[in-house]
Coordinates of N, CA and C in Angstrom, one line a residue:
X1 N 12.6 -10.5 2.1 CA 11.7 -10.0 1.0 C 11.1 -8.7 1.4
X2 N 11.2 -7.9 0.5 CA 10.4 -6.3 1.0 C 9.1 -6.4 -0.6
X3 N 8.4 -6.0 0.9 CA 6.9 -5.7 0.2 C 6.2 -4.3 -0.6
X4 N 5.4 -3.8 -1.6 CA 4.6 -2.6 -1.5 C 2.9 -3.3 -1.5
X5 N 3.0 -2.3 -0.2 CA 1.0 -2.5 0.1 C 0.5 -1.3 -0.8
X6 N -0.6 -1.1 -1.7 CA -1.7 -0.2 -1.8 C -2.6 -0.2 -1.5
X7 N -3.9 0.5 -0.9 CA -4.5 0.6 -0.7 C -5.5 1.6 -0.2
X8 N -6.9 1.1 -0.5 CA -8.1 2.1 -0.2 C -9.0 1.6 0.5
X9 N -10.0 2.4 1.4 CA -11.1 2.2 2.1 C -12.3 3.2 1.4
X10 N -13.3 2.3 1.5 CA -14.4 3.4 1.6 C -15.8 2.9 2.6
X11 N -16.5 3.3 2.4 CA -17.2 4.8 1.7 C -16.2 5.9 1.7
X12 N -15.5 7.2 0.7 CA -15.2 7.9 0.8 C -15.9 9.2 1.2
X13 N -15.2 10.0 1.5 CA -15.7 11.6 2.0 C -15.0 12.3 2.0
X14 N -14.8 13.2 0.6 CA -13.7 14.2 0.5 C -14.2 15.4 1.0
X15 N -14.9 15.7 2.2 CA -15.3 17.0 2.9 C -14.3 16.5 4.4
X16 N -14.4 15.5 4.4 CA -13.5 15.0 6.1 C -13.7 13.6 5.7
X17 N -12.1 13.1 6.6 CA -11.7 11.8 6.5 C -12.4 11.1 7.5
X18 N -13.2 10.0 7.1 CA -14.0 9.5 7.4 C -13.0 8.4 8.9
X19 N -14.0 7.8 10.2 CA -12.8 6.9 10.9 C -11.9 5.9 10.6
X20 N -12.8 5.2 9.3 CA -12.1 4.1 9.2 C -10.9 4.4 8.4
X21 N -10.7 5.6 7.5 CA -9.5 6.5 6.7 C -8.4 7.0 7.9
X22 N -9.0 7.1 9.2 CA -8.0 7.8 10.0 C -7.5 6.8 10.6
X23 N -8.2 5.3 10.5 CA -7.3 4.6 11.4 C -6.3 3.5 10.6
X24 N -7.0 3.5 8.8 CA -5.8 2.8 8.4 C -4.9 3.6 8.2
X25 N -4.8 5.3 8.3 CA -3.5 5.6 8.2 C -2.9 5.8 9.1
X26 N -3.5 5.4 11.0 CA -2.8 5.7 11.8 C -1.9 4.0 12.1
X27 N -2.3 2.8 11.7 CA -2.0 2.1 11.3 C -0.9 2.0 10.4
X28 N -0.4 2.6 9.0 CA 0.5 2.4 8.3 C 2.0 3.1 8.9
X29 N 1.4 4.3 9.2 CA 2.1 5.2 9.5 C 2.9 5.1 10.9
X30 N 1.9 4.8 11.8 CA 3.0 3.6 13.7 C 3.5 2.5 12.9
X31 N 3.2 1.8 11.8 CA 4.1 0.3 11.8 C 5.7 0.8 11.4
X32 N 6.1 0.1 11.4 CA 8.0 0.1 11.1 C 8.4 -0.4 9.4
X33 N 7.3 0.7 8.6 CA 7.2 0.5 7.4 C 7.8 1.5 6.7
X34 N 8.4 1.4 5.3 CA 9.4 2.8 4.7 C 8.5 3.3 3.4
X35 N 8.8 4.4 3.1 CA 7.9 4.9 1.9 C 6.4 5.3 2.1
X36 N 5.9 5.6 3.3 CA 4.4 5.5 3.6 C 3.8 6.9 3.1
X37 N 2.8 6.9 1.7 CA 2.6 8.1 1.2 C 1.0 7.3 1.4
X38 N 0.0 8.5 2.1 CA -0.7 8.3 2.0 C -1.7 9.1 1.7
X39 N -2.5 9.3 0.8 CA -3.1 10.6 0.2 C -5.0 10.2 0.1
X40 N -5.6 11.0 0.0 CA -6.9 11.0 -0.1 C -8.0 9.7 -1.0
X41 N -7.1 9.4 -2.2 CA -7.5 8.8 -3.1 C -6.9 7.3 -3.3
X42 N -5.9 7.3 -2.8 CA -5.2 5.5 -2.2 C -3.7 5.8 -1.5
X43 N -3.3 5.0 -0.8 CA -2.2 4.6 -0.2 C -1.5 4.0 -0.1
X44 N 0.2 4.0 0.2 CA 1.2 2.7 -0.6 C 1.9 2.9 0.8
X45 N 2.6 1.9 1.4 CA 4.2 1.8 2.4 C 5.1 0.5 2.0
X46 N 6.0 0.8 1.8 CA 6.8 -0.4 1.4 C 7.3 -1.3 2.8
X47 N 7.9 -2.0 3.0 CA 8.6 -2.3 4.0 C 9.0 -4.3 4.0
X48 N 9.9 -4.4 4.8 CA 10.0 -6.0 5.2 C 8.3 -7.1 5.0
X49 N 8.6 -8.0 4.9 CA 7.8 -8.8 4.3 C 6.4 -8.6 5.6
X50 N 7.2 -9.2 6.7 CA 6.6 -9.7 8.1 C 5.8 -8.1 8.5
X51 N 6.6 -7.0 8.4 CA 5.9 -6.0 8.9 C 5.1 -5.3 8.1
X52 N 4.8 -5.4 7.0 CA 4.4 -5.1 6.0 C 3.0 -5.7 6.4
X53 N 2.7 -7.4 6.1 CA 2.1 -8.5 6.5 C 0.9 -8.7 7.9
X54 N 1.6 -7.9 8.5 CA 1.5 -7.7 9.7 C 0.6 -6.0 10.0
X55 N 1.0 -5.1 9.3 CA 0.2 -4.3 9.2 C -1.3 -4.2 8.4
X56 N -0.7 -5.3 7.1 CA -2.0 -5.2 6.5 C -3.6 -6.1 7.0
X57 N -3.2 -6.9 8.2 CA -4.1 -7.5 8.7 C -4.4 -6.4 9.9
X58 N -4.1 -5.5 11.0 CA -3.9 -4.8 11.8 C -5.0 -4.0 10.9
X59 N -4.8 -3.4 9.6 CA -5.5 -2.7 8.6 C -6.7 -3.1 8.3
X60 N -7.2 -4.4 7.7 CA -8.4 -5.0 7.3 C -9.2 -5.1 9.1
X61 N -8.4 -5.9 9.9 CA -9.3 -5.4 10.9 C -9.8 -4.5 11.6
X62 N -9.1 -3.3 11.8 CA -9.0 -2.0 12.3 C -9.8 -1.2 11.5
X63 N -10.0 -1.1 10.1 CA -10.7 -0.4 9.6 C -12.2 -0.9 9.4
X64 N -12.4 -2.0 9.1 CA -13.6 -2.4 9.0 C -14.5 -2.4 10.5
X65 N -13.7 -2.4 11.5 CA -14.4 -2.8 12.3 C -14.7 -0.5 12.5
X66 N -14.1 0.0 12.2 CA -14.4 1.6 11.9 C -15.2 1.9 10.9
X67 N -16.0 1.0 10.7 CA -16.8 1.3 9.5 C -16.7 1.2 8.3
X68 N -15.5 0.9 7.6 CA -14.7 0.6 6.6 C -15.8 -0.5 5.5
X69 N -16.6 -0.4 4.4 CA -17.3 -1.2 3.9 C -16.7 -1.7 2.7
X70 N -15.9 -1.6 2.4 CA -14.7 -2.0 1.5 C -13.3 -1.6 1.3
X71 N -12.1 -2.5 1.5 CA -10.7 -2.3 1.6 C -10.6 -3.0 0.2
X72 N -9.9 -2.1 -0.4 CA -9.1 -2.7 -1.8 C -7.4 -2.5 -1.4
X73 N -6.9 -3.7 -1.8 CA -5.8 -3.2 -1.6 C -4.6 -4.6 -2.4
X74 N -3.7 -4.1 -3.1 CA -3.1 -5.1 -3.9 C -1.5 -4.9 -3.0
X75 N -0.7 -6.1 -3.3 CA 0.7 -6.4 -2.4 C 1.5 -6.8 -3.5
X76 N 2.3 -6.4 -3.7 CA 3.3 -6.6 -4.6 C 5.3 -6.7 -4.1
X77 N 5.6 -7.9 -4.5 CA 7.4 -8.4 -3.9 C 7.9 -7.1 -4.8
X78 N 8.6 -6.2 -4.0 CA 9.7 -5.3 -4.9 C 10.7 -6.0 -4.7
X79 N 11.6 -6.8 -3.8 CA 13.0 -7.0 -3.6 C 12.9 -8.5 -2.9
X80 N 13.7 -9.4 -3.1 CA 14.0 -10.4 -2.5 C 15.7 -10.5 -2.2
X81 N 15.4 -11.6 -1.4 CA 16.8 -11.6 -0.6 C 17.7 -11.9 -1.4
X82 N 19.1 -11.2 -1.8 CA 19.8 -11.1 -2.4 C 19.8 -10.0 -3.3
X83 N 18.9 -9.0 -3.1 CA 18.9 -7.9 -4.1 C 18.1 -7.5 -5.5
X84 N 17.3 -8.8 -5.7 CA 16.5 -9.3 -7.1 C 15.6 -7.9 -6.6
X85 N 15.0 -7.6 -7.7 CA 14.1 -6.3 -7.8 C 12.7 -6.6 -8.5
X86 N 12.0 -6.0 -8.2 CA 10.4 -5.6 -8.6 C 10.6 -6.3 -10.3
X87 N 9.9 -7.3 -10.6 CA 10.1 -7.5 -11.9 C 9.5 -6.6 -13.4
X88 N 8.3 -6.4 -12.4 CA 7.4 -4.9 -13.6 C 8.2 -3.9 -13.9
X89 N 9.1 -3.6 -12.4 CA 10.4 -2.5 -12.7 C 11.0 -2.5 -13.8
X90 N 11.7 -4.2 -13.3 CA 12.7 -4.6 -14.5 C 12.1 -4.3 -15.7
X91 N 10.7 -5.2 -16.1 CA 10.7 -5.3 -17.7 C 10.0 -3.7 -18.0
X92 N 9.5 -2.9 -17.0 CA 9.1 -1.3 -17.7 C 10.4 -1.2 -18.0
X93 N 11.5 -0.7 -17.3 CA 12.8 -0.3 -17.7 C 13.6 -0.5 -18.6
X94 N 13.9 -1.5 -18.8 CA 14.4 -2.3 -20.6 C 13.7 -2.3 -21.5
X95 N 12.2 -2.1 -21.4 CA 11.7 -1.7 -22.6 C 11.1 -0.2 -23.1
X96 N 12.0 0.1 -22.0 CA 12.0 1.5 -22.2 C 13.1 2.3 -23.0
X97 N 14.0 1.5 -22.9 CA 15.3 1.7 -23.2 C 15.5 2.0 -24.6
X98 N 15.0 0.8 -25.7 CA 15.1 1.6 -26.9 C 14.2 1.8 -27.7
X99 N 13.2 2.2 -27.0 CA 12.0 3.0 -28.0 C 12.2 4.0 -28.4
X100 N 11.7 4.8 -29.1 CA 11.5 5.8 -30.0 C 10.2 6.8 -29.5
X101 N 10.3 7.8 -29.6 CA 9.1 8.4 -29.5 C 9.0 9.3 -30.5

């Protein structure tokens, strides 16, 4: 099964990234995760279930204990074994298909 993590920390501080922002991204970005875009205002890395799973605990602890006073962060199955796909994928896509605009 492959995973997508999102996620935010704050307090934010868009004058400088605060520690607990530098170490959940140093966290996403060392794990053996694919897709890792991480930008100012939230953050996503896809990857295997286990590593994925495995980072996001590494994450809730590592940041909070950096001062981190709230982690939001939602997990979502894009793919299971045998190739099945993201289902919000699926049904955005076919119902995309024959609308009108």
């Amino acid at each position: 099964m492959r995973l997508r993590v999102e996620f935010t920390t704050e307090p934010f501080d868009l004058d400088e990234a605060p520690a607990h922002a530098v170490v959940a991204r140093d966290i996403v970005t060392g794990a053996e995760l694919d897709a890792v875009d991480v930008g100012p205002f939230g953050n996503t890395a896809e990857g295997d279930a286990d590593q994925v799973l495995g980072a996001v605990a590494a994450l809730l602890r590592e940041s909070l204990g950096a001062g981190a006073t709230r982690v939001s962060l939602q997990v979502n199955v894009i793919a299971e074994a045998g190739g099945s796909k993201d289902p919000e994928r699926s049904e955005r896509s076919e119902g995309s298909e024959g609308s009108a605009t």
